[in-house]
Amino acid sequence: MIAISTFAFPDEINKPDLLALVMRALEAKGRIPKHRPTSSAPSYFNRDNIHEFYLEKKAGGWVGNIAFKNVPAGFPDVVGTPDATPYKTPREAFLHGAAIVCAIVTGSSELPFFEAGDKLICVTH
């Protein structure tokens, strides 16, 4: 049986919980591994410490940021798309930020959904 889930595309006005949106799609696809994937990132940059995924308007465009909790004092607590080269639209920033979330959670930046107009489609079976 094939199941199709749709999500409204995040934008400036419609600001759903972006982290929950990506995590629900990863769960629906069965892509969350039991163990954390191996990474060269600092150990506190892991799926258990992701606090928030949000979009931010910068001069010239948009960036997607992932904020972490339980970060040692004096170390950065946010990773994301580069501030120096922001994306023209919130949609682009979301897709690239979502790929970073996927990489942290699953070890792969492959998105669990695809775009169809103003919707994100997640197909499972």
Short mmCIF file of C-alpha atoms in Angstrom, two decimals:
data_model
loop_
_atom_site.label_atom_id
_atom_site.label_comp_id
_atom_site.label_asym_id
_atom_site.label_seq_id
_atom_site.Cartn_x
_atom_site.Cartn_y
_atom_site.Cartn_z
CA MET A 1 0.00 0.00 0.00
CA ILE A 2 1.32 3.43 -0.89
CA ALA A 3 0.63 6.39 1.38
CA ILE A 4 1.04 9.99 0.30
CA SER A 5 1.42 12.80 2.82
CA THR A 6 1.37 16.44 1.82
CA PHE A 7 2.69 19.40 3.75
CA ALA A 8 2.16 23.08 3.01
CA PHE A 9 5.38 24.63 1.81
CA PRO A 10 6.91 26.89 4.47
CA ASP A 11 7.15 30.56 3.57
CA GLU A 12 7.40 33.94 5.22
CA ILE A 13 3.80 33.88 6.45
CA ASN A 14 3.23 30.16 7.01
CA LYS A 15 5.85 29.22 9.62
CA PRO A 16 5.15 25.69 10.81
CA ASP A 17 7.52 23.82 13.11
CA LEU A 18 10.10 23.13 10.40
CA LEU A 19 12.01 20.58 12.46
CA ALA A 20 8.82 18.60 13.16
CA LEU A 21 7.90 18.72 9.47
CA VAL A 22 11.22 17.22 8.39
CA MET A 23 11.25 14.67 11.22
CA ARG A 24 7.68 13.49 10.46
CA ALA A 25 8.64 12.92 6.83
CA LEU A 26 11.83 11.05 7.81
CA GLU A 27 9.83 8.88 10.22
CA ALA A 28 7.17 8.17 7.58
CA LYS A 29 9.90 7.03 5.17
CA GLY A 30 11.53 4.86 7.87
CA ARG A 31 14.80 6.76 7.48
CA ILE A 32 15.68 7.44 11.12
CA PRO A 33 18.34 4.91 12.11
CA LYS A 34 18.43 3.36 15.58
CA HIS A 35 21.96 4.64 16.11
CA ARG A 36 23.35 8.05 15.29
CA PRO A 37 25.27 8.12 12.03
CA THR A 38 29.01 8.60 12.16
CA SER A 39 30.02 12.18 11.45
CA SER A 40 33.08 14.38 11.45
CA ALA A 41 31.03 17.14 13.15
CA PRO A 42 31.49 17.79 16.87
CA SER A 43 29.71 15.13 18.95
CA TYR A 44 27.12 17.59 20.29
CA PHE A 45 25.91 18.30 16.72
CA ASN A 46 23.64 15.26 16.72
CA ARG A 47 19.92 14.53 16.26
CA ASP A 48 19.24 14.31 20.00
CA ASN A 49 20.53 17.85 20.49
CA ILE A 50 18.69 19.55 17.61
CA HIS A 51 16.60 22.24 19.24
CA GLU A 52 15.15 24.07 16.25
CA PHE A 53 15.26 24.49 12.48
CA TYR A 54 14.33 27.99 11.36
CA LEU A 55 14.58 30.37 8.42
CA GLU A 56 16.10 33.80 8.81
CA LYS A 57 16.02 36.80 6.51
CA LYS A 58 19.47 38.23 5.83
CA ALA A 59 20.68 41.05 3.63
CA GLY A 60 20.15 39.74 0.12
CA GLY A 61 18.03 36.70 0.94
CA TRP A 62 17.29 33.83 3.29
CA VAL A 63 19.24 31.22 5.27
CA GLY A 64 18.22 28.01 7.00
CA ASN A 65 19.63 27.48 10.51
CA ILE A 66 19.70 24.48 12.81
CA ALA A 67 20.11 25.33 16.51
CA PHE A 68 21.42 22.85 19.08
CA LYS A 69 21.05 22.43 22.84
CA ASN A 70 23.64 20.94 25.22
CA VAL A 71 26.52 22.73 23.48
CA PRO A 72 29.65 23.33 25.58
CA ALA A 73 30.19 26.94 26.62
CA GLY A 74 32.12 28.96 24.07
CA PHE A 75 31.27 26.72 21.10
CA PRO A 76 28.85 27.56 18.28
CA ASP A 77 25.30 26.32 18.80
CA VAL A 78 23.98 26.88 15.25
CA VAL A 79 24.87 25.42 11.84
CA GLY A 80 23.17 26.20 8.59
CA THR A 81 23.31 27.53 5.10
CA PRO A 82 25.97 30.22 4.60
CA ASP A 83 25.06 33.77 5.66
CA ALA A 84 27.49 35.08 3.04
CA THR A 85 25.51 33.51 0.20
CA PRO A 86 21.84 33.59 1.22
CA TYR A 87 19.15 32.04 -0.96
CA LYS A 88 16.76 34.27 -2.90
CA THR A 89 13.63 32.67 -1.41
CA PRO A 90 12.56 31.08 1.87
CA ARG A 91 11.75 27.94 -0.15
CA GLU A 92 15.36 27.52 -1.28
CA ALA A 93 16.67 28.16 2.24
CA PHE A 94 14.19 25.64 3.63
CA LEU A 95 15.16 22.90 1.17
CA HIS A 96 18.87 23.34 1.79
CA GLY A 97 18.42 23.62 5.57
CA ALA A 98 16.21 20.51 5.51
CA ALA A 99 19.01 18.66 3.70
CA ILE A 100 21.35 19.59 6.57
CA VAL A 101 18.82 18.28 9.11
CA CYS A 102 18.57 15.05 7.10
CA ALA A 103 22.35 14.67 7.04
CA ILE A 104 22.56 15.12 10.81
CA VAL A 105 19.70 12.72 11.55
CA THR A 106 20.27 10.02 8.92
CA GLY A 107 23.79 10.48 7.57
CA SER A 108 22.39 11.39 4.14
CA SER A 109 21.28 14.79 2.85
CA GLU A 110 18.59 13.17 0.67
CA LEU A 111 15.23 14.83 1.36
CA PRO A 112 12.29 12.60 2.37
CA PHE A 113 9.88 14.61 0.21
CA PHE A 114 9.70 16.37 -3.14
CA GLU A 115 8.18 19.63 -4.33
CA ALA A 116 4.87 19.80 -6.19
CA GLY A 117 3.77 23.40 -6.62
CA ASP A 118 3.28 24.86 -3.15
CA LYS A 119 3.27 21.43 -1.46
CA LEU A 120 5.84 18.99 -0.19
CA ILE A 121 4.94 15.39 -1.01
CA CYS A 122 6.16 12.41 1.03
CA VAL A 123 5.38 9.02 -0.54
CA THR A 124 5.70 5.86 1.57
CA HIS A 125 4.74 2.22 1.20
#
